[in-house]
Coordinates of C-alpha atoms in Angstrom, one line a residue:
Chain A
M283 CA 30.5 -100.1 119.9
S284 CA 32.3 -97.4 121.8
P285 CA 32.3 -93.9 120.3
L286 CA 36.0 -94.3 119.2
D287 CA 35.2 -97.6 117.5
Q288 CA 32.2 -96.0 115.8
L289 CA 34.5 -93.2 114.5
F290 CA 37.0 -95.7 113.3
S291 CA 34.3 -97.8 111.6
N292 CA 32.9 -94.6 110.0
Y293 CA 36.1 -93.4 108.4
L294 CA 37.5 -96.8 107.5
P295 CA 35.8 -96.8 104.1
V296 CA 37.5 -93.5 103.4
F297 CA 40.9 -95.1 103.9
L298 CA 39.9 -98.3 102.0
G299 CA 38.2 -96.3 99.3
T300 CA 41.4 -94.4 98.5
G301 CA 43.1 -97.7 97.8
I302 CA 40.2 -99.2 95.9
G303 CA 39.8 -96.1 93.7
A304 CA 43.6 -96.2 92.9
I305 CA 43.3 -99.9 92.2
L306 CA 40.4 -99.2 89.8
V307 CA 42.5 -96.8 87.8
I308 CA 45.6 -99.0 87.9
S309 CA 43.6 -102.1 86.7
A310 CA 42.1 -100.0 83.8
L311 CA 45.6 -98.9 82.8
V312 CA 47.0 -102.5 83.0
G313 CA 44.1 -103.8 80.9
S314 CA 44.8 -101.2 78.3
R315 CA 48.5 -102.0 78.4
L316 CA 47.7 -105.7 77.7
L317 CA 45.1 -105.0 75.0
A318 CA 46.2 -101.8 73.3
P319 CA 48.7 -101.7 70.4
Y320 CA 51.9 -99.7 70.8
S321 CA 54.3 -98.4 68.2
E322 CA 57.2 -96.1 68.5
E323 CA 57.1 -93.2 66.1
R324 CA 59.1 -90.0 66.4
N325 CA 56.4 -87.5 65.6
K326 CA 53.8 -89.1 67.9
G327 CA 55.5 -87.7 71.0
T328 CA 54.9 -84.1 70.1
T329 CA 52.1 -82.2 71.7
Y330 CA 49.1 -81.1 69.8
E331 CA 49.1 -77.5 68.5
C332 CA 46.8 -77.4 65.5
G333 CA 49.5 -79.0 63.3
M334 CA 52.2 -76.5 64.2
L335 CA 55.4 -77.7 66.0
P336 CA 55.1 -76.2 69.5
I337 CA 57.8 -73.6 70.4
R338 CA 59.2 -73.7 74.0
R339 CA 57.5 -75.2 77.0
A340 CA 53.8 -74.5 77.5
S341 CA 54.0 -73.7 81.2
T342 CA 55.0 -70.1 80.9
N343 CA 53.2 -66.8 81.6
V344 CA 49.9 -67.0 83.5
G345 CA 47.5 -64.1 83.7
M346 CA 47.7 -62.0 86.8
R347 CA 43.9 -62.1 87.2
F348 CA 44.0 -65.8 88.1
Y349 CA 46.1 -65.0 91.2
L350 CA 43.6 -62.3 92.3
Y351 CA 40.8 -64.7 92.2
A352 CA 42.9 -67.3 94.0
I353 CA 43.7 -64.9 96.9
L354 CA 40.0 -63.9 97.2
F355 CA 39.0 -67.5 97.2
I356 CA 41.4 -68.4 100.0
V357 CA 39.9 -65.6 102.2
F358 CA 36.4 -66.7 101.6
D359 CA 37.1 -70.4 101.9
V360 CA 38.7 -69.9 105.3
E361 CA 35.6 -67.9 106.2
A362 CA 33.4 -70.9 105.1
V363 CA 35.5 -73.2 107.3
F364 CA 34.7 -71.0 110.3
I365 CA 31.0 -70.9 109.4
F366 CA 30.7 -74.7 109.3
P367 CA 31.1 -75.3 113.1
W368 CA 29.3 -72.0 113.8
A369 CA 26.2 -73.2 111.9
L370 CA 25.7 -76.2 114.2
S371 CA 26.4 -74.5 117.5
Y372 CA 25.2 -70.9 117.4
L373 CA 21.7 -71.9 118.5
A374 CA 23.1 -73.3 121.8
V375 CA 25.0 -70.1 122.5
G376 CA 22.2 -67.7 121.5
P377 CA 21.9 -64.3 119.7
Q378 CA 25.3 -63.2 120.9
A379 CA 27.0 -65.9 118.7
Y380 CA 24.8 -64.9 115.8
W381 CA 25.8 -61.2 115.9
E382 CA 29.4 -62.1 116.2
M383 CA 29.2 -64.0 112.9
V384 CA 27.4 -61.0 111.3
V385 CA 30.4 -58.8 112.3
F386 CA 32.9 -61.4 111.0
V387 CA 31.1 -61.7 107.6
G388 CA 30.6 -57.9 107.5
I389 CA 34.4 -57.4 107.8
L390 CA 35.0 -59.7 104.9
A391 CA 32.1 -58.2 102.9
V392 CA 33.9 -54.8 103.3
G393 CA 37.0 -56.5 101.8
L394 CA 35.0 -57.9 98.9
A395 CA 33.5 -54.4 98.3
Y396 CA 37.0 -52.9 98.3
A397 CA 38.2 -55.5 95.8
W398 CA 35.1 -54.9 93.7
K399 CA 35.7 -51.1 93.7
K400 CA 39.4 -51.5 92.9
G401 CA 38.3 -53.5 89.8
A402 CA 39.8 -56.8 91.0
L403 CA 36.6 -58.6 90.0
R404 CA 36.6 -57.2 86.4
W405 CA 38.0 -59.7 84.0
Q406 CA 40.2 -57.8 81.5
Chain Y
M202 CA 34.4 -105.1 115.8
N203 CA 31.6 -106.2 113.6
N204 CA 29.1 -104.5 111.4
D205 CA 25.7 -105.4 110.0
L206 CA 25.5 -106.0 106.2
F207 CA 22.3 -107.3 104.8
G208 CA 21.6 -109.0 108.1
F209 CA 25.0 -110.6 108.4
E210 CA 27.4 -109.7 111.2
I211 CA 30.8 -109.3 109.6
N212 CA 34.1 -107.6 110.4
V213 CA 34.1 -103.8 109.8
W214 CA 37.0 -104.1 107.4
A215 CA 35.2 -106.8 105.3
D216 CA 32.0 -104.8 105.6
A217 CA 33.6 -101.6 104.3
A218 CA 35.3 -103.4 101.5
A219 CA 32.1 -105.2 100.5
R220 CA 30.1 -101.9 100.4
L221 CA 32.8 -100.2 98.4
G222 CA 32.8 -103.1 96.0
L223 CA 29.0 -102.9 95.5
I224 CA 29.5 -99.1 94.8
V225 CA 32.1 -99.9 92.2
G226 CA 29.7 -102.1 90.3
L227 CA 26.8 -99.6 90.7
M228 CA 28.9 -96.7 89.6
T229 CA 30.1 -98.5 86.4
V230 CA 26.6 -99.5 85.4
V231 CA 25.2 -96.1 86.2
V232 CA 27.9 -94.2 84.3
M233 CA 27.4 -96.3 81.2
G234 CA 23.7 -95.7 81.5
L235 CA 24.2 -92.0 81.9
I236 CA 26.4 -91.8 78.8
Y237 CA 23.8 -93.7 76.8
G238 CA 21.0 -91.6 78.3
E239 CA 22.7 -88.3 77.6
R240 CA 23.3 -89.2 74.0
K241 CA 19.7 -90.4 73.5
I242 CA 18.2 -87.4 75.3
I243 CA 20.3 -84.8 73.6
A244 CA 19.5 -86.5 70.3
R245 CA 15.8 -86.2 70.9
F246 CA 16.2 -82.5 71.8
Q247 CA 18.0 -82.0 68.5
Q248 CA 15.6 -84.1 66.5
R249 CA 18.1 -86.9 65.8
L250 CA 18.0 -90.5 66.8
G251 CA 21.2 -91.0 68.8
P252 CA 22.9 -94.4 69.0
T253 CA 20.8 -97.1 67.4
R254 CA 23.1 -99.6 65.9
T255 CA 24.9 -101.3 68.8
G256 CA 22.5 -103.7 70.4
P257 CA 18.7 -103.2 70.7
A258 CA 18.0 -99.4 70.4
G259 CA 21.8 -98.8 70.8
L260 CA 21.8 -100.0 74.4
L261 CA 25.2 -101.6 74.1
Q262 CA 26.8 -98.4 72.8
S263 CA 28.6 -97.5 76.1
V264 CA 29.9 -101.1 76.4
A265 CA 31.3 -100.9 72.9
D266 CA 32.8 -97.5 73.6
A267 CA 34.5 -98.8 76.8
L268 CA 36.0 -101.7 74.9
K269 CA 37.2 -99.4 72.2
L270 CA 38.9 -97.1 74.7
V271 CA 40.6 -100.0 76.5
A272 CA 42.0 -101.3 73.2
K273 CA 43.2 -97.9 72.1
E274 CA 46.8 -96.8 72.1
D275 CA 47.7 -94.7 75.1
V276 CA 50.1 -92.0 74.0
R277 CA 52.2 -89.8 76.3
P278 CA 53.9 -86.7 74.8
R279 CA 57.6 -86.8 74.9
S280 CA 57.9 -83.4 76.6
A281 CA 55.2 -84.1 79.2
D282 CA 56.2 -84.3 82.9
P283 CA 55.9 -88.1 83.4
W284 CA 55.0 -88.1 87.1
V285 CA 52.4 -85.3 86.9
F286 CA 50.9 -86.6 83.7
E287 CA 50.6 -90.2 84.9
L288 CA 49.2 -89.3 88.4
A289 CA 46.6 -86.8 87.2
P290 CA 43.9 -89.4 86.5
Y291 CA 44.2 -90.8 90.0
F292 CA 43.8 -87.3 91.5
V293 CA 40.7 -86.7 89.3
F294 CA 39.0 -90.0 90.0
V295 CA 39.8 -91.0 93.6
P296 CA 38.2 -87.9 95.3
I297 CA 35.0 -88.4 93.3
F298 CA 34.9 -92.1 94.3
L299 CA 35.5 -91.2 97.9
M300 CA 32.4 -88.9 97.8
F301 CA 30.2 -92.1 97.7
V302 CA 31.1 -92.9 101.3
A303 CA 28.6 -90.4 102.8
I304 CA 25.9 -90.5 100.1
P305 CA 22.7 -92.2 101.2
F306 CA 20.5 -94.1 98.8
A307 CA 17.7 -95.2 101.1
L308 CA 17.1 -95.6 104.9
R309 CA 20.2 -97.5 106.2
W310 CA 21.4 -97.9 102.6
E311 CA 24.7 -96.1 102.5
I312 CA 28.3 -96.9 103.0
R313 CA 28.5 -95.0 106.3
V314 CA 26.4 -92.4 108.1
L315 CA 28.9 -89.6 108.8
E316 CA 28.0 -87.0 111.4
L317 CA 29.6 -84.4 109.2
G318 CA 28.5 -85.9 105.9
L319 CA 27.9 -82.6 104.1
F320 CA 31.2 -81.2 105.1
Y321 CA 33.0 -84.4 104.1
V322 CA 31.4 -84.5 100.7
L323 CA 32.4 -80.9 100.0
A324 CA 35.9 -81.4 101.4
V325 CA 36.6 -84.5 99.3
S326 CA 35.1 -83.2 96.1
S327 CA 37.3 -80.1 96.0
V328 CA 40.5 -82.2 95.8
N329 CA 39.4 -83.2 92.3
I330 CA 40.5 -79.8 90.9
V331 CA 44.1 -80.6 91.8
G332 CA 43.9 -83.5 89.3
W333 CA 42.7 -81.1 86.6
V334 CA 45.5 -78.6 87.2
M335 CA 48.0 -81.5 87.2
A336 CA 46.6 -82.8 83.9
G337 CA 46.9 -79.3 82.4
W338 CA 50.4 -78.6 83.8
G339 CA 51.9 -82.0 83.1
S340 CA 50.7 -82.2 79.4
D341 CA 53.1 -79.4 78.3
N342 CA 50.4 -78.1 75.9
R343 CA 49.1 -74.6 75.8
Y344 CA 45.5 -75.6 75.3
A345 CA 45.7 -77.9 78.3
M346 CA 47.4 -75.3 80.4
L347 CA 44.7 -72.7 79.6
G348 CA 42.0 -75.2 80.2
A349 CA 43.4 -76.1 83.5
L350 CA 43.6 -72.5 84.6
R351 CA 40.1 -71.8 83.5
A352 CA 38.9 -75.0 85.3
A353 CA 40.6 -73.9 88.5
A354 CA 39.3 -70.4 88.4
Q355 CA 35.8 -71.6 87.7
A356 CA 35.8 -74.4 90.3
I357 CA 37.1 -72.1 93.1
S358 CA 34.6 -69.4 92.2
Y359 CA 31.6 -71.7 92.2
E360 CA 32.8 -73.7 95.2
L361 CA 31.8 -70.8 97.5
P362 CA 28.1 -70.5 96.5
L363 CA 27.9 -74.4 96.6
V364 CA 29.3 -74.5 100.2
M365 CA 27.1 -71.6 101.3
S366 CA 23.9 -73.1 99.8
L367 CA 24.5 -76.4 101.6
I368 CA 25.4 -74.6 104.9
S369 CA 22.1 -72.7 104.8
V370 CA 20.2 -76.0 104.4
G371 CA 22.4 -77.4 107.2
I372 CA 21.3 -74.5 109.4
V373 CA 17.6 -75.1 108.7
A374 CA 18.0 -78.9 109.4
D375 CA 20.4 -78.2 112.4
S376 CA 22.6 -81.0 111.2
F377 CA 25.2 -81.9 108.6
N378 CA 24.4 -85.6 108.8
L379 CA 22.7 -86.4 105.4
T380 CA 20.4 -89.0 106.9
E381 CA 19.2 -86.4 109.5
I382 CA 18.7 -83.8 106.8
V383 CA 16.5 -86.2 104.9
R384 CA 14.6 -87.0 108.1
S385 CA 14.2 -83.3 109.1
Q386 CA 12.4 -82.6 105.8
G387 CA 9.4 -84.7 107.0
Q388 CA 6.3 -83.5 105.2
V389 CA 7.8 -80.7 103.0
P390 CA 11.1 -80.9 101.2
N391 CA 13.7 -78.2 101.6
I392 CA 13.2 -76.8 98.1
V393 CA 10.0 -75.2 99.3
W394 CA 11.5 -73.5 102.3
Q395 CA 14.9 -72.8 100.6
P396 CA 14.4 -72.1 96.9
L397 CA 17.4 -69.8 96.6
P398 CA 19.9 -72.4 98.0
F399 CA 18.5 -74.9 95.6
F400 CA 19.0 -72.5 92.7
L401 CA 22.6 -71.8 93.9
F402 CA 23.3 -75.5 94.3
F403 CA 22.0 -76.3 90.8
V404 CA 24.1 -73.5 89.2
A405 CA 27.2 -74.4 91.2
I406 CA 27.0 -78.1 90.3
L407 CA 26.7 -77.2 86.6
A408 CA 29.9 -75.2 87.1
E409 CA 31.7 -77.8 89.1
L410 CA 30.9 -80.4 86.5
N411 CA 32.1 -78.1 83.7
R412 CA 28.7 -78.5 81.9
T413 CA 27.3 -76.0 79.5
P414 CA 26.8 -73.1 80.0
F415 CA 29.9 -73.3 82.2
D416 CA 32.0 -75.4 79.9
I417 CA 34.8 -72.9 79.0
P418 CA 37.5 -75.2 80.6
V419 CA 36.7 -77.9 78.1
G420 CA 35.1 -75.9 75.3
E421 CA 36.1 -77.6 72.1
S422 CA 36.0 -74.5 70.0
E423 CA 38.3 -72.6 72.3
V424 CA 40.7 -74.9 74.0
V425 CA 40.0 -78.2 72.1
G426 CA 39.0 -80.3 75.1
G427 CA 40.9 -78.4 77.8
P428 CA 43.2 -80.2 80.3
F429 CA 42.9 -83.6 78.6
V430 CA 43.9 -82.7 75.1
E431 CA 47.0 -84.9 75.4
Y432 CA 45.2 -87.8 77.0
S433 CA 44.1 -90.7 74.9
G434 CA 42.6 -94.2 75.3
I435 CA 41.8 -95.5 78.8
R436 CA 43.5 -92.6 80.6
W437 CA 41.2 -90.1 78.9
S438 CA 38.2 -92.2 79.8
M439 CA 39.2 -92.0 83.5
F440 CA 38.4 -88.3 83.3
F441 CA 35.0 -89.0 81.8
L442 CA 34.3 -91.8 84.3
A443 CA 35.0 -89.3 87.1
E444 CA 32.8 -86.6 85.5
Y445 CA 29.8 -88.8 85.1
A446 CA 30.2 -90.4 88.5
A447 CA 30.3 -86.8 89.9
L448 CA 27.1 -86.0 88.1
F449 CA 25.5 -89.1 89.6
I450 CA 26.8 -88.3 93.1
L451 CA 25.8 -84.6 93.0
A452 CA 22.4 -85.5 91.7
L453 CA 21.9 -87.9 94.6
L454 CA 23.2 -85.3 97.0
G455 CA 20.7 -82.7 95.6
A456 CA 17.9 -85.3 95.9
A457 CA 18.7 -86.0 99.5
V458 CA 19.3 -82.4 100.6
F459 CA 16.7 -80.5 98.7
L460 CA 14.1 -82.9 97.3
G461 CA 13.5 -85.0 100.4
G462 CA 15.5 -88.0 99.5
W463 CA 13.8 -91.3 100.1
A464 CA 11.2 -90.0 102.6
W465 CA 9.1 -87.3 100.9
P466 CA 6.2 -87.8 100.0
L467 CA 5.7 -91.4 101.0
G468 CA 7.3 -91.3 104.4
E469 CA 9.9 -93.6 105.9
E470 CA 7.5 -96.5 106.6
W471 CA 7.2 -97.6 103.0
G472 CA 9.5 -100.4 101.9
L473 CA 13.0 -100.3 100.7
G474 CA 12.0 -100.7 97.0
W475 CA 9.8 -97.6 97.1
Q476 CA 12.6 -95.6 98.8
L477 CA 15.1 -96.6 96.1
V478 CA 12.5 -95.7 93.5
L479 CA 12.0 -92.2 95.0
T480 CA 15.7 -91.5 95.2
A481 CA 16.2 -92.7 91.7
L482 CA 13.3 -90.6 90.4
K483 CA 14.5 -87.4 92.1
A484 CA 18.2 -87.9 91.1
G485 CA 17.0 -88.7 87.6
A486 CA 15.0 -85.5 87.4
L487 CA 18.1 -83.5 88.5
I488 CA 20.3 -85.3 85.9
F489 CA 17.7 -84.7 83.2
A490 CA 17.6 -81.0 84.1
V491 CA 21.4 -80.9 83.8
F492 CA 21.1 -82.4 80.3
W493 CA 18.3 -80.1 79.4
V494 CA 20.3 -77.0 80.4
R495 CA 23.1 -78.3 78.3
V496 CA 21.2 -78.4 75.1
T497 CA 19.4 -75.1 75.8
M498 CA 22.0 -72.6 76.9
P499 CA 24.9 -71.1 75.0
R500 CA 28.3 -71.0 76.6
L501 CA 29.1 -68.1 78.9
R502 CA 32.2 -65.9 78.4
I503 CA 34.7 -66.1 81.2
D504 CA 34.1 -62.5 82.3
Q505 CA 30.4 -63.1 82.6
L506 CA 31.0 -66.3 84.4
M507 CA 33.3 -64.8 87.0
A508 CA 31.2 -61.8 87.5
F509 CA 28.1 -63.9 88.0
S510 CA 29.8 -65.9 90.7
W511 CA 31.6 -63.1 92.6
K512 CA 29.2 -60.2 92.2
V513 CA 25.8 -62.0 92.3
L514 CA 25.9 -65.5 93.7
L515 CA 28.6 -65.1 96.4
P516 CA 27.1 -62.0 98.2
I517 CA 23.6 -63.3 98.0
S518 CA 24.6 -66.7 99.3
F519 CA 26.2 -65.1 102.4
V520 CA 23.1 -63.0 102.9
Q521 CA 21.0 -66.2 102.7
V522 CA 23.1 -67.9 105.4
L523 CA 22.9 -64.9 107.7
A524 CA 19.1 -64.5 107.1
N525 CA 18.5 -68.2 108.0
G526 CA 20.5 -67.6 111.1
L527 CA 18.5 -64.5 112.0
V528 CA 15.2 -66.2 111.5
L529 CA 16.1 -69.2 113.7
V530 CA 18.2 -67.6 116.4
Y531 CA 15.3 -65.9 118.2
E532 CA 13.4 -69.2 118.2
P533 CA 10.0 -68.4 116.7
P534 CA 7.3 -71.0 116.5
Q535 CA 7.9 -73.7 113.9
H536 CA 5.3 -72.6 111.3
I537 CA 6.2 -68.9 111.5
A538 CA 9.9 -69.8 111.1
N539 CA 9.1 -71.8 108.0
I540 CA 7.0 -69.1 106.4
L541 CA 9.8 -66.5 107.2
L542 CA 12.5 -68.8 105.7
A543 CA 10.4 -69.4 102.5
A544 CA 9.6 -65.7 102.2
V545 CA 13.2 -64.5 102.6
S546 CA 14.6 -67.2 100.3
G547 CA 12.0 -66.7 97.7
A548 CA 12.6 -62.9 97.7
G549 CA 16.4 -63.7 97.2
L550 CA 15.6 -66.0 94.3
L551 CA 13.4 -63.3 92.7
L552 CA 16.3 -60.8 93.1
V553 CA 18.8 -63.1 91.4
V554 CA 16.4 -63.8 88.5
W555 CA 15.8 -60.0 88.2
I556 CA 19.6 -59.4 88.1
M557 CA 20.1 -62.1 85.5
N558 CA 17.3 -60.8 83.4
H559 CA 18.6 -57.3 83.6
S560 CA 22.2 -58.0 82.7
V561 CA 21.6 -60.5 79.9
G562 CA 21.9 -58.8 76.5
K563 CA 23.9 -55.8 77.8
P564 CA 26.8 -55.3 75.4
R565 CA 30.2 -55.8 77.0
P566 CA 32.3 -52.7 77.4
R567 CA 35.1 -53.1 74.9
P568 CA 38.4 -53.0 76.9
V569 CA 41.2 -50.9 75.5
L570 CA 44.3 -53.1 75.7
S571 CA 47.0 -50.9 74.2
P572 CA 47.2 -47.9 72.0
R573 CA 47.9 -50.2 69.1
A574 CA 44.8 -52.4 69.8
A575 CA 42.6 -49.3 70.1
T576 CA 43.4 -48.2 66.6
A577 CA 43.0 -51.7 65.1
P578 CA 39.8 -52.7 63.3
T579 CA 37.0 -53.0 65.9
A580 CA 35.7 -56.4 64.9
T581 CA 38.8 -58.4 65.9
R582 CA 38.1 -59.0 69.5
S583 CA 34.5 -60.1 69.3
E584 CA 35.3 -62.2 66.2
A585 CA 38.1 -64.0 68.1
A586 CA 35.8 -64.6 71.1
R587 CA 33.3 -66.3 68.8

């Protein structure tokens, strides 16, 4: 097989698996639709809230701290994406590539230290 | 284009479909076994018997549960967002199922050998959290919403130590191909040279699987089941199928990456049966450890959980990656490199253990929320948290 064919053959199961996974869920839902009873009742459609009737929609105020963690995560996840190719190729380039990554991680570590000092990592 | 499946030359499309079909069967059986096993093992830990009535020694309990769930009414709240609510089970289950593509069971026993297998597994697995947030958002339920936010915050926080621990092993093996990583372990598995990444990996998979002590997203006493409060019947069971399948996959991944997979200690010359036995034993040991931690540890508070990830695990995992790089970049002889790797990593593990020991039992500084809260009786906050 040529390299391109090999690549195609390697990632074909990913494509097929997406379909097969979805079909699995669909077949379970169809099976349940065939077997399970169903009855219309007015109060069954309300959401669960410890026996109280829910007031207004649930998707309202979200704590600010979740956004802080999300922003920090994006920074570090992008860093991780850069580290992946570096991890396999820095030996070929030599010590220079290694120290460049140290500088890169160092800059982000300063950012983490700043966020830490500002109290962004304190859950309150 | 043809591919080799059990000695038959068949078309790549048919080959891929056949392998995925086998995985579907394996996954279903293993998930049922895991649910039964977890109930039995936890029962023994708690001096109970667990399921005994259905079939010999309760063996058919999972089958009975599955039948019950299929035949149970599937309710959707009237105020739920229909599209988001209905699509959430797909987004939870399909990424987990796709992780199987790169997971090796034995030599030449996998769906495909991907050159970037480790990267692929991590990339696909993190899509799963989208499904959790969709479930929480679409249900129009405050418990579900809170659970989904907690799940998202926890999953992204522990994603980074997980990624970094696997990258540091990838650096040592000089490959992200899972088959190559198993082969590179040769005589000694990675857990010996890299104890700290193994610890990071184990903690991170506990968090990614929302298992005790990291179960605040689904904690029954706080958010009554989390993102899937409103799900019932077969739709609810899809979340659990995904969760147990993820446990199985991550245990297989841990067995391959850290415990030597099918090769250590017998070597690759032994037959297929022995290789499968080794893989199953190692994955089984990891799964048992997960259950063991579940019955032993209390649940962490969210502030402890986030602090543990961002202030302890994340910095030390970056240091581990850079330390591995430093050891290997000046190309020392093999045995000196190995000793240095083990020494640095072991020292890091001791440091983490010391920090954990030091911070456990420290009382939490009571936050002052508002002047009114400050004058309120002091017991309220800790009582509410309990």
